Short mmCIF file of C-alpha atoms and ligand atoms in Angstrom, two decimals:
data_model
loop_
_atom_site.label_atom_id
_atom_site.label_comp_id
_atom_site.label_asym_id
_atom_site.label_seq_id
_atom_site.Cartn_x
_atom_site.Cartn_y
_atom_site.Cartn_z
CA UNK A 1113 103.38 44.48 184.47
CA UNK A 1114 99.71 44.30 183.55
CA UNK A 1115 97.49 47.35 183.74
CA UNK A 1116 95.30 47.49 186.82
CA UNK A 1117 92.07 47.67 184.88
CA UNK A 1118 89.91 47.42 188.00
CA UNK A 1119 91.61 50.49 189.44
CA UNK A 1120 91.00 52.19 186.11
CA UNK A 1121 87.29 51.35 186.18
CA UNK A 1122 86.86 52.81 189.66
CA UNK A 1123 88.99 55.87 189.08
CA UNK A 1124 87.63 56.66 185.66
CA UNK A 1125 84.06 56.49 186.92
CA UNK A 1126 85.00 58.88 189.68
CA UNK A 1127 86.86 61.12 187.25
CA UNK A 1128 84.08 61.14 184.71
CA UNK A 1129 81.53 62.01 187.41
CA UNK A 1130 83.83 64.83 188.36
CA UNK A 1131 84.09 65.93 184.71
CA UNK A 1132 80.31 65.85 184.26
CA UNK A 1133 79.77 67.96 187.38
CA UNK A 1134 82.44 70.38 186.18
CA UNK A 1135 81.00 70.78 182.71
CA UNK A 1136 77.54 71.22 184.21
CA UNK A 1137 78.62 74.09 186.39
CA UNK A 1138 82.21 75.32 186.10
CA UNK A 1139 80.95 78.67 187.37
CA UNK A 1140 81.02 77.41 190.96
CA UNK A 1141 84.78 78.13 190.76
CA UNK A 1142 86.48 81.53 190.64
CA UNK A 1143 87.33 81.99 186.97
CA UNK A 1144 90.86 83.18 187.83
CA UNK A 1145 92.74 81.84 190.84
CA UNK A 1146 93.63 84.02 193.77
CA UNK A 1147 97.20 83.08 194.51
CA UNK A 1148 100.76 84.28 194.54
CA UNK A 1149 103.45 82.95 192.18
CA UNK A 1150 105.16 79.95 193.77
CA UNK A 1151 102.23 79.09 196.04
CA UNK A 1152 101.42 75.76 194.38
CA UNK A 1153 105.08 74.77 194.18
CA UNK A 1154 105.39 75.40 197.90
CA UNK A 1155 102.34 73.26 198.66
CA UNK A 1156 103.61 70.22 196.78
CA UNK A 1157 106.34 67.84 198.00
CA UNK A 1158 109.84 68.72 196.81
CA UNK A 1159 110.36 65.15 195.51
CA UNK A 1160 108.13 62.46 194.04
CA UNK A 1161 106.91 59.49 196.17
CA UNK A 1162 109.08 56.39 196.60
CA UNK A 1163 106.10 54.06 196.42
CA UNK A 1164 103.05 54.54 194.26
CA UNK A 1165 99.83 56.13 195.45
CA UNK A 1166 96.22 55.30 194.65
CA UNK A 1167 94.33 57.06 191.89
CA UNK A 1168 91.77 58.09 194.52
CA UNK A 1169 94.45 59.84 196.59
CA UNK A 1170 95.79 61.60 193.53
CA UNK A 1171 92.32 62.80 192.52
CA UNK A 1172 91.71 64.09 196.04
CA UNK A 1173 94.88 66.19 195.85
CA UNK A 1174 93.94 67.33 192.35
CA UNK A 1175 90.80 68.82 193.89
CA UNK A 1176 92.45 70.16 197.01
CA UNK A 1177 95.76 71.48 195.69
CA UNK A 1178 95.70 71.79 191.92
CA UNK A 1179 92.24 73.18 191.25
CA UNK A 1180 92.69 76.32 193.37
CA UNK A 1181 95.62 77.19 191.08
CA UNK A 1182 93.68 76.68 187.84
CA UNK A 1183 92.42 79.45 185.61
CA UNK A 1184 89.11 78.17 184.28
CA UNK A 1185 89.20 78.61 180.52
CA UNK A 1186 86.09 76.43 180.43
CA UNK A 1187 84.18 78.94 182.59
CA UNK A 1188 81.31 80.75 180.83
CA UNK A 1189 82.54 84.06 182.27
CA UNK A 1190 86.07 83.66 180.92
CA UNK A 1191 86.46 86.65 178.58
CA UNK A 1192 90.26 86.99 178.53
CA UNK A 1193 92.62 86.22 175.58
CA UNK A 1194 90.38 84.32 173.17
CA UNK A 1195 87.85 82.30 175.12
CA UNK A 1196 87.66 78.68 174.09
CA UNK A 1197 86.05 75.37 175.05
CA UNK A 1198 86.94 71.86 176.10
CA UNK A 1199 83.67 70.41 174.82
CA UNK A 1200 82.09 67.02 175.55
CA UNK A 1201 83.17 65.44 172.23
CA UNK A 1202 86.64 66.92 172.68
CA UNK A 1203 87.04 65.50 176.19
CA UNK A 1204 85.93 62.03 175.08
CA UNK A 1205 88.26 62.04 172.09
CA UNK A 1206 91.19 63.08 174.30
CA UNK A 1207 90.49 60.08 176.56
CA UNK A 1208 90.44 57.70 173.62
CA UNK A 1209 93.53 59.17 172.04
CA UNK A 1210 95.43 58.95 175.34
CA UNK A 1211 94.37 55.33 175.63
CA UNK A 1212 95.59 54.34 172.18
CA UNK A 1213 98.73 56.45 172.64
CA UNK A 1214 99.41 55.94 168.96
CA UNK A 1215 102.22 58.02 167.51
CA UNK A 1216 101.83 58.89 163.82
CA UNK A 1217 105.45 59.49 162.88
CA UNK A 1218 104.88 58.25 159.36
CA UNK A 1219 102.02 56.46 157.62
CA UNK A 1220 102.93 52.97 158.80
CA UNK A 1221 103.49 54.05 162.41
CA UNK A 1222 99.75 54.70 162.51
CA UNK A 1223 97.71 54.89 159.30
CA UNK A 1224 94.70 56.23 161.28
CA UNK A 1225 96.67 59.29 162.45
CA UNK A 1226 97.83 60.11 158.93
CA UNK A 1227 94.51 59.48 157.20
CA UNK A 1228 92.00 60.82 159.74
CA UNK A 1229 94.05 64.02 159.89
CA UNK A 1230 93.62 64.45 156.14
CA UNK A 1231 89.88 63.81 156.39
CA UNK A 1232 89.18 66.08 159.39
CA UNK A 1233 91.16 69.04 158.05
CA UNK A 1234 89.56 68.45 154.65
CA UNK A 1235 86.07 68.78 156.13
CA UNK A 1236 87.09 71.96 157.93
CA UNK A 1237 88.65 73.34 154.74
CA UNK A 1238 85.35 72.90 152.89
CA UNK A 1239 83.34 74.53 155.68
CA UNK A 1240 85.71 77.50 155.74
CA UNK A 1241 85.32 77.98 151.99
CA UNK A 1242 89.02 77.47 151.34
CA UNK A 1243 90.12 76.48 147.86
CA UNK A 1244 90.41 72.71 147.41
CA UNK A 1245 94.07 73.18 146.52
CA UNK A 1246 94.85 73.41 150.26
CA UNK A 1247 96.64 70.53 151.96
CA UNK A 1248 96.25 70.55 155.73
CA UNK A 1249 97.99 69.19 158.80
CA UNK A 1250 97.63 69.69 162.54
CA UNK A 1251 100.20 71.31 164.80
CA UNK A 1252 99.95 72.17 168.47
CA UNK A 1253 99.68 75.95 168.19
CA UNK A 1254 99.35 78.77 165.67
CA UNK A 1255 102.84 79.87 166.67
CA UNK A 1256 104.25 76.60 165.34
CA UNK A 1257 101.99 76.70 162.25
CA UNK A 1258 103.23 80.18 161.40
CA UNK A 1259 106.83 79.17 162.02
CA UNK A 1260 106.35 76.48 159.37
CA UNK A 1261 104.86 79.07 157.00
CA UNK A 1262 107.91 81.28 157.39
CA UNK A 1263 110.25 78.32 156.92
CA UNK A 1264 108.39 77.32 153.76
CA UNK A 1265 108.58 80.92 152.53
CA UNK A 1266 112.36 80.82 153.01
CA UNK A 1267 112.57 77.74 150.81
CA UNK A 1268 110.14 79.32 148.31
CA UNK A 1269 112.40 82.29 147.61
CA UNK A 1270 115.71 80.41 147.94
CA UNK A 1271 115.70 76.66 147.16
CA UNK A 1272 119.32 76.43 148.36
CA UNK A 1273 118.43 77.50 151.88
CA UNK A 1274 118.11 73.93 153.15
CA UNK A 1275 121.71 73.24 152.22
CA UNK A 1276 123.39 76.59 152.76
CA UNK A 1277 121.23 78.30 155.37
CA UNK A 1278 120.31 81.93 154.80
CA UNK A 1279 122.94 83.66 152.69
CA UNK A 1280 121.12 86.91 151.93
CA UNK A 1281 118.69 89.08 153.89
CA UNK A 1282 115.12 87.82 153.51
CA UNK A 1283 112.38 90.27 154.45
CA UNK A 1284 109.09 89.41 156.15
CA UNK A 1285 106.12 91.79 156.36
CA UNK A 1286 103.15 91.95 158.71
CA UNK A 1287 101.00 94.77 160.05
CA UNK A 1288 101.90 96.57 163.26
CA UNK A 1289 98.91 94.75 164.80
CA UNK A 1290 100.14 91.23 164.00
CA UNK A 1291 100.54 88.60 166.71
CA UNK A 1292 103.86 88.19 168.55
CA UNK A 1293 104.12 84.66 167.09
CA UNK A 1294 105.18 86.31 163.79
CA UNK A 1295 108.18 87.86 165.53
CA UNK A 1296 109.03 84.49 167.07
CA UNK A 1297 108.72 82.72 163.71
CA UNK A 1298 111.14 85.21 162.20
CA UNK A 1299 113.58 84.58 165.05
CA UNK A 1300 113.19 80.79 164.80
CA UNK A 1301 113.69 80.79 161.03
CA UNK A 1302 116.97 82.67 161.39
CA UNK A 1303 115.64 85.64 159.44
CA UNK A 1304 116.15 88.11 162.26
CA UNK A 1305 113.85 90.72 163.73
CA UNK A 1306 115.70 93.45 161.86
CA UNK A 1307 114.24 91.93 158.69
CA UNK A 1308 110.64 92.00 159.91
CA UNK A 1309 108.75 95.06 158.62
CA UNK A 1310 105.75 96.04 160.72
CA UNK A 1311 103.57 97.82 158.21
CA UNK A 1312 101.45 100.65 159.52
CA UNK A 1313 97.75 99.92 160.05
CA UNK A 1314 94.86 102.27 159.31
CA UNK A 1315 92.44 103.82 161.80
CA UNK A 1316 90.57 100.51 161.91
CA UNK A 1317 93.76 98.53 162.64
CA UNK A 1318 94.03 96.95 159.15
CA UNK A 1319 97.29 96.80 157.21
CA UNK A 1320 97.58 99.71 154.75
CA UNK A 1321 98.31 98.12 151.35
CA UNK A 1322 99.99 101.31 150.03
CA UNK A 1323 102.45 101.19 152.90
CA UNK A 1324 103.17 97.54 152.12
CA UNK A 1325 103.67 98.35 148.44
CA UNK A 1326 106.18 101.10 149.30
CA UNK A 1327 108.08 98.95 151.78
CA UNK A 1328 108.39 96.00 149.41
CA UNK A 1329 109.46 98.26 146.54
CA UNK A 1330 112.07 99.96 148.71
CA UNK A 1331 113.49 96.63 149.89
CA UNK A 1332 113.63 95.22 146.38
CA UNK A 1333 115.33 98.39 145.13
CA UNK A 1334 117.91 98.02 147.92
CA UNK A 1335 118.74 94.50 146.71
CA UNK A 1336 116.96 92.74 149.58
CA UNK A 1337 114.61 89.78 149.02
CA UNK A 1338 110.93 90.19 149.96
CA UNK A 1339 110.12 86.71 151.24
CA UNK A 1340 106.81 86.49 153.08
CA UNK A 1341 103.77 88.65 153.86
CA UNK A 1342 101.65 87.73 156.85
CA UNK A 1343 98.04 88.78 156.59
CA UNK A 1344 96.05 88.94 159.81
CA UNK A 1345 92.48 87.73 159.38
CA UNK A 1346 91.37 88.68 162.86
CA UNK A 1347 94.12 90.34 164.89
CA UNK A 1348 94.44 89.43 168.53
CA UNK A 1349 93.89 92.92 169.94
CA UNK A 1350 90.86 94.07 167.95
CA UNK A 1351 90.06 91.19 165.51
CA UNK A 1352 90.63 93.55 162.55
CA UNK A 1353 91.01 91.91 159.13
CA UNK A 1354 93.75 92.97 156.71
CA UNK A 1355 92.60 93.49 153.09
CA UNK A 1356 93.66 90.19 151.55
CA UNK A 1357 93.15 90.82 147.84
CA UNK A 1358 95.17 94.04 147.48
CA UNK A 1359 97.93 92.47 149.59
CA UNK A 1360 97.96 89.38 147.35
CA UNK A 1361 98.43 91.60 144.28
CA UNK A 1362 101.34 93.45 145.86
CA UNK A 1363 103.03 90.29 147.15
CA UNK A 1364 102.61 88.59 143.76
CA UNK A 1365 104.61 91.33 142.08
CA UNK A 1366 107.56 90.22 144.24
CA UNK A 1367 106.72 86.52 144.18
CA UNK A 1368 106.55 86.52 147.99
CA UNK A 1369 104.77 83.82 150.04
CA UNK A 1370 101.48 84.99 151.59
CA UNK A 1371 100.46 83.43 154.91
CA UNK A 1372 97.07 84.18 156.45
CA UNK A 1373 96.92 84.21 160.25
CA UNK A 1374 93.29 83.34 160.96
CA UNK A 1375 94.06 81.61 164.27
CA UNK A 1376 90.93 82.94 165.97
CA UNK A 1377 88.63 84.46 163.36
CA UNK A 1378 89.06 81.70 160.79
CA UNK A 1379 86.18 79.99 162.62
CA UNK A 1380 83.86 82.78 161.45
CA UNK A 1381 84.58 81.75 157.85
CA UNK A 1382 82.07 78.94 158.53
CA UNK A 1383 79.43 81.66 158.18
CA UNK A 1384 78.60 82.74 154.62
CA UNK A 1385 78.27 86.35 155.81
CA UNK A 1386 82.01 86.33 156.62
CA UNK A 1387 83.21 84.76 153.36
CA UNK A 1388 84.58 88.20 152.35
CA UNK A 1389 87.27 87.80 154.97
CA UNK A 1390 89.15 85.05 153.09
CA UNK A 1391 88.16 86.08 149.56
CA UNK A 1392 91.21 85.47 147.39
CA UNK A 1393 92.52 82.61 149.59
CA UNK A 1394 93.03 80.50 146.45
CA UNK A 1395 95.94 82.81 145.64
CA UNK A 1396 97.52 82.72 149.11
CA UNK A 1397 100.19 80.17 150.02
CA UNK A 1398 99.22 79.14 153.53
CA UNK A 1399 96.78 79.77 156.36
CA UNK A 1400 96.45 78.89 160.02
CA UNK A 1401 93.24 78.43 162.01
CA UNK A 1402 93.04 77.17 165.60
CA UNK A 1403 90.10 74.86 166.31
CA UNK A 1404 91.28 75.20 169.92
CA UNK A 1405 90.13 78.81 169.88
CA UNK A 1406 86.63 79.32 168.53
CA UNK A 1407 85.82 75.80 167.32
CA UNK A 1408 85.14 74.07 170.64
CA UNK A 1409 88.14 71.73 170.41
CA UNK A 1410 90.35 71.29 173.50
CA UNK A 1411 93.79 72.86 173.41
CA UNK A 1412 95.97 71.97 171.54
CA UNK A 1413 94.81 71.85 167.94
CA UNK A 1414 96.03 74.25 165.25
CA UNK A 1415 95.40 73.52 161.58
CA UNK A 1416 97.98 74.64 159.07
CA UNK A 1417 96.93 74.72 155.42
CA UNK A 1418 99.17 75.22 152.44
CA UNK A 1419 98.68 75.10 148.69
CA UNK A 1420 102.34 74.13 148.37
CA UNK A 1421 102.89 70.97 150.43
CA UNK A 1422 105.73 70.16 148.01
CA UNK A 1423 107.69 73.12 149.42
CA UNK A 1424 107.27 71.79 152.96
CA UNK A 1425 108.34 68.34 151.82
CA UNK A 1426 111.39 69.81 150.11
CA UNK A 1427 112.25 71.66 153.29
CA UNK A 1428 111.73 68.90 155.81
CA UNK A 1429 112.03 65.43 154.26
CA UNK A 1430 114.87 63.45 155.80
CA UNK A 1431 114.33 59.67 155.87
CA UNK A 1432 116.75 57.41 157.72
CA UNK A 1433 116.38 53.66 157.17
CA UNK A 1434 114.26 53.11 160.30
CA UNK A 1435 111.65 55.57 159.02
CA UNK A 1436 111.30 54.16 155.50
CA UNK A 1437 107.76 53.25 154.47
CA UNK A 1438 106.00 51.48 151.62
CA UNK A 1439 106.34 54.27 149.07
CA UNK A 1440 102.71 53.88 147.96
CA UNK A 1441 101.56 57.11 146.25
CA UNK A 1442 98.52 57.43 148.54
CA UNK A 1443 100.63 57.18 151.65
CA UNK A 1444 101.15 60.50 153.46
CA UNK A 1445 103.85 60.63 156.14
CA UNK A 1446 103.25 63.83 158.05
CA UNK A 1447 106.81 63.87 159.44
CA UNK A 1448 107.82 65.09 155.95
CA UNK A 1449 105.75 68.27 156.34
CA UNK A 1450 107.31 69.82 159.41
CA UNK A 1451 109.95 69.77 162.12
CA UNK A 1452 108.31 67.26 164.49
CA UNK A 1453 108.62 63.52 164.07
CA UNK A 1454 106.19 62.34 166.76
CA UNK A 1455 102.54 63.20 166.22
CA UNK A 1456 99.69 62.96 168.68
CA UNK A 1457 96.28 61.73 167.47
CA UNK A 1458 94.90 65.29 167.54
CA UNK A 1459 92.68 64.71 164.53
CA UNK A 1460 90.50 62.41 166.63
CA UNK A 1461 89.20 65.31 168.73
CA UNK A 1462 88.71 67.54 165.70
CA UNK A 1463 86.76 64.76 163.95
CA UNK A 1464 84.68 64.15 167.08
CA UNK A 1465 83.90 67.86 167.43
CA UNK A 1466 82.98 68.37 163.76
CA UNK A 1467 80.70 65.31 163.82
CA UNK A 1468 79.11 65.97 167.19
CA UNK A 1469 78.09 69.56 166.47
CA UNK A 1470 77.77 69.39 162.69
CA UNK A 1471 78.18 72.47 160.57
CA UNK A 1472 74.80 73.97 161.53
CA UNK A 1473 75.38 73.87 165.28
CA UNK A 1474 78.87 75.32 164.92
CA UNK A 1475 77.43 78.15 162.83
CA UNK A 1476 74.70 78.75 165.40
CA UNK A 1477 77.20 78.91 168.29
CA UNK A 1478 79.55 81.27 166.44
CA UNK A 1479 76.66 83.49 165.31
CA UNK A 1480 75.39 83.53 168.87
CA UNK A 1481 78.73 84.79 170.19
CA UNK A 1482 78.87 87.47 167.52
CA UNK A 1483 75.35 88.61 168.45
CA UNK A 1484 76.37 88.82 172.13
CA UNK A 1485 79.38 90.94 171.20
CA UNK A 1486 77.20 93.24 169.06
CA UNK A 1487 74.83 93.71 171.95
CA UNK A 1488 77.69 94.48 174.35
CA UNK A 1489 79.11 96.99 171.85
CA UNK A 1490 75.65 98.58 171.72
CA UNK A 1491 75.55 98.94 175.51
CA UNK A 1492 79.03 100.50 175.48
CA UNK A 1493 77.96 102.99 172.82
CA UNK A 1494 74.82 103.90 174.70
CA UNK A 1495 76.63 104.76 177.95
CA UNK A 1496 78.18 108.24 177.78
CA UNK A 1497 80.98 107.27 180.23
CA UNK A 1498 82.33 104.65 177.81
CA UNK A 1499 83.51 104.40 174.23
CA UNK A 1500 84.39 101.56 171.87
CA UNK A 1501 88.15 101.51 171.33
CA UNK A 1502 87.87 99.70 167.98
CA UNK A 1503 85.28 98.25 165.62
CA UNK A 1504 84.08 94.81 166.80
CA UNK A 1505 83.46 92.69 163.71
CA UNK A 1506 83.49 89.29 165.50
CA UNK A 1507 83.10 88.30 169.15
CA UNK A 1508 85.66 90.54 170.87
CA UNK A 1509 84.94 94.07 172.09
CA UNK A 1510 87.54 96.70 173.06
CA UNK A 1511 86.30 99.53 175.25
CA UNK A 1512 87.55 102.28 177.49
CA UNK A 1513 86.30 104.84 179.96
CA UNK A 1514 86.37 108.26 178.33
CA UNK A 1515 87.56 109.91 181.52
CA UNK A 1516 91.10 108.53 181.70
CA UNK A 1517 93.46 105.71 180.92
CA UNK A 1518 94.12 105.20 184.63
CA UNK A 1519 90.42 104.64 185.25
CA UNK A 1520 90.24 102.05 182.47
CA UNK A 1521 93.24 100.23 183.93
CA UNK A 1522 91.69 100.32 187.37
CA UNK A 1523 88.44 99.00 185.91
CA UNK A 1524 90.15 95.93 184.37
CA UNK A 1525 91.86 95.19 187.69
CA UNK A 1526 88.63 95.63 189.62
CA UNK A 1527 86.66 93.33 187.30
CA UNK A 1528 89.31 90.61 187.51
CA UNK A 1529 89.63 90.96 191.28
CA UNK A 1530 86.00 89.85 191.65
CA UNK A 1531 86.95 86.33 190.51
CA UNK A 1532 83.56 86.20 188.79
CA UNK A 1533 84.79 87.46 185.41
CA UNK A 1534 88.16 87.44 183.66
CA UNK A 1535 88.75 90.07 180.97
CA UNK A 1536 91.87 91.32 179.21
CA UNK A 1537 93.52 94.52 178.14
CA UNK A 1538 95.45 95.76 175.15
CA UNK A 1539 97.24 98.80 173.79
CA UNK A 1540 95.79 100.36 170.63
CA UNK A 1541 97.98 102.93 168.92
CA UNK A 1542 99.41 103.93 172.26
CA UNK A 1543 96.06 103.98 174.08
CA UNK A 1544 94.99 101.48 176.72
CA UNK A 1545 91.76 99.52 176.25
CA UNK A 1546 89.84 96.84 178.12
CA UNK A 1547 89.05 93.82 175.97
CA UNK A 1548 86.24 91.28 176.26
CA UNK A 1549 86.41 88.15 174.10
CA UNK A 1550 83.36 85.90 173.94
CA UNK A 1551 83.83 82.33 172.75
CA UNK A 1552 83.06 79.64 175.32
CA UNK A 1553 80.31 77.21 174.36
CA UNK A 1554 78.53 77.71 177.69
CA UNK A 1555 78.58 81.52 177.62
CA UNK A 1556 75.09 82.96 177.39
CA UNK A 1557 73.65 86.41 176.89
CA UNK A 1558 73.01 86.42 180.66
CA UNK A 1559 76.75 86.05 181.33
CA UNK A 1560 77.56 89.00 179.06
CA UNK A 1561 74.77 91.04 180.61
CA UNK A 1562 76.11 90.27 184.09
CA UNK A 1563 79.59 91.33 182.97
CA UNK A 1564 78.28 94.64 181.68
CA UNK A 1565 76.33 95.20 184.90
CA UNK A 1566 79.53 94.60 186.89
CA UNK A 1567 81.60 96.85 184.62
CA UNK A 1568 79.15 99.74 184.97
CA UNK A 1569 78.81 99.20 188.74
CA UNK A 1570 82.56 99.16 189.27
CA UNK A 1571 83.06 102.16 186.98
CA UNK A 1572 80.72 104.10 189.27
CA UNK A 1573 82.90 103.27 192.27
CA UNK A 1574 86.34 104.09 190.81
C1 LIG B 219 96.07 83.27 169.47
C2 LIG B 219 96.72 83.76 168.25
C3 LIG B 219 97.95 83.27 167.83
C4 LIG B 219 98.78 82.31 168.66
O1 LIG B 219 98.11 81.16 168.96
P1 LIG B 219 98.84 79.92 169.67
O2 LIG B 219 98.06 78.76 169.17
O3 LIG B 219 98.69 80.15 171.13
O4 LIG B 219 100.26 79.90 169.24
C5 LIG B 219 98.46 83.72 166.64
N1 LIG B 219 97.80 84.60 165.89
C6 LIG B 219 96.61 85.11 166.25
C7 LIG B 219 95.91 86.10 165.38
C8 LIG B 219 96.03 84.71 167.46
O5 LIG B 219 94.86 85.24 167.84
#
């Protein structure tokens, strides 16, 4: 059956008009939907249609039924989680990549997927100031990137693991502030949560190297195998940065793999003033950064870098006859560097984004967000009812009302109930905090100012 290209022309014009209007003013929607769980399911038919429907009808229902259930991550007043952006170049690249629908299993299945991925992650590596020894590839999420780091670390300390599975306890270390994806990686890799050591953080939420040294020494003395240390370069709660160089020294003494989780804050490494954050990276083993967080690339796009691609290849290469390729030394088959066989053309959107903005514009946007966060932190400090709950080195600010935890909780609920702003919350050493993360391309100082005005107004009414 041939494609109905005429229908495509009509519907894509309508859809792209819709997209343009949306990107112009997403703020005409509530940022977070007002609905009960199950509401959308109940509004949609229990079974799919027997005969096909027109693209126009489907778009009409997208507007009427789906949109009211959408949380608008592309809204300039989205301050929850880590704000991010589906930018113009990203949207266009996603259209083109969906059209080609090319699947880069191995080199020959789509040379463009294999080679553009190397180029795009190479550009980003240079801009982040990472050592040129890093090989990069794109996964969907940081969770999957970190899972691959932990699996590589397993192979690193025990080359028989691929054949025999884990035969002795391997120990993984992170700070007590590390992201929950570390726990999941440890589960997925068969290491077990009992073998994950959450090292105490200091009063600024950074891993304490002395505590790591003691824990690794104690494990080694007990006959256990220190396997992997995960360094957070920008934790999710407070964006604190673990001290990389001392940790590298300690891990090296045990020959453990060091993985840097820079999912969000890695973007700030594009700024020379934040180069300190990844100083020593040429001695680490792997790193993850998510362009789908603070680099204006639509979800999903997570870049995993490693200085030891050979370890990944050793872990994951399995080549049945139908996947054999030419064997040329320049040929890279990304299926050999991870669990997945199929591979979307994600590099196209990263390449589009890096080219469209260029390094200078990306730096300007990231600097702008950091300046907005500094200003917000200043307003918090200047209001005697509030306090900062943590230092704010990047574009996220944690704050609380001094009066009580209950009031801070009520404040977060009240802000989010307005539908005009969407902020988050976290727990910091047992104390509740509200959390504001700035990072959408369209967010302006006016948006942050309006948020602060709303926070102070609502705090007065609690
Ligand atoms: C967001 C985040 C993750 C998880 O990201 P996904 O891509 O959603 O898996 C991991 N680590 C840190 C520090 C994060 O901020």
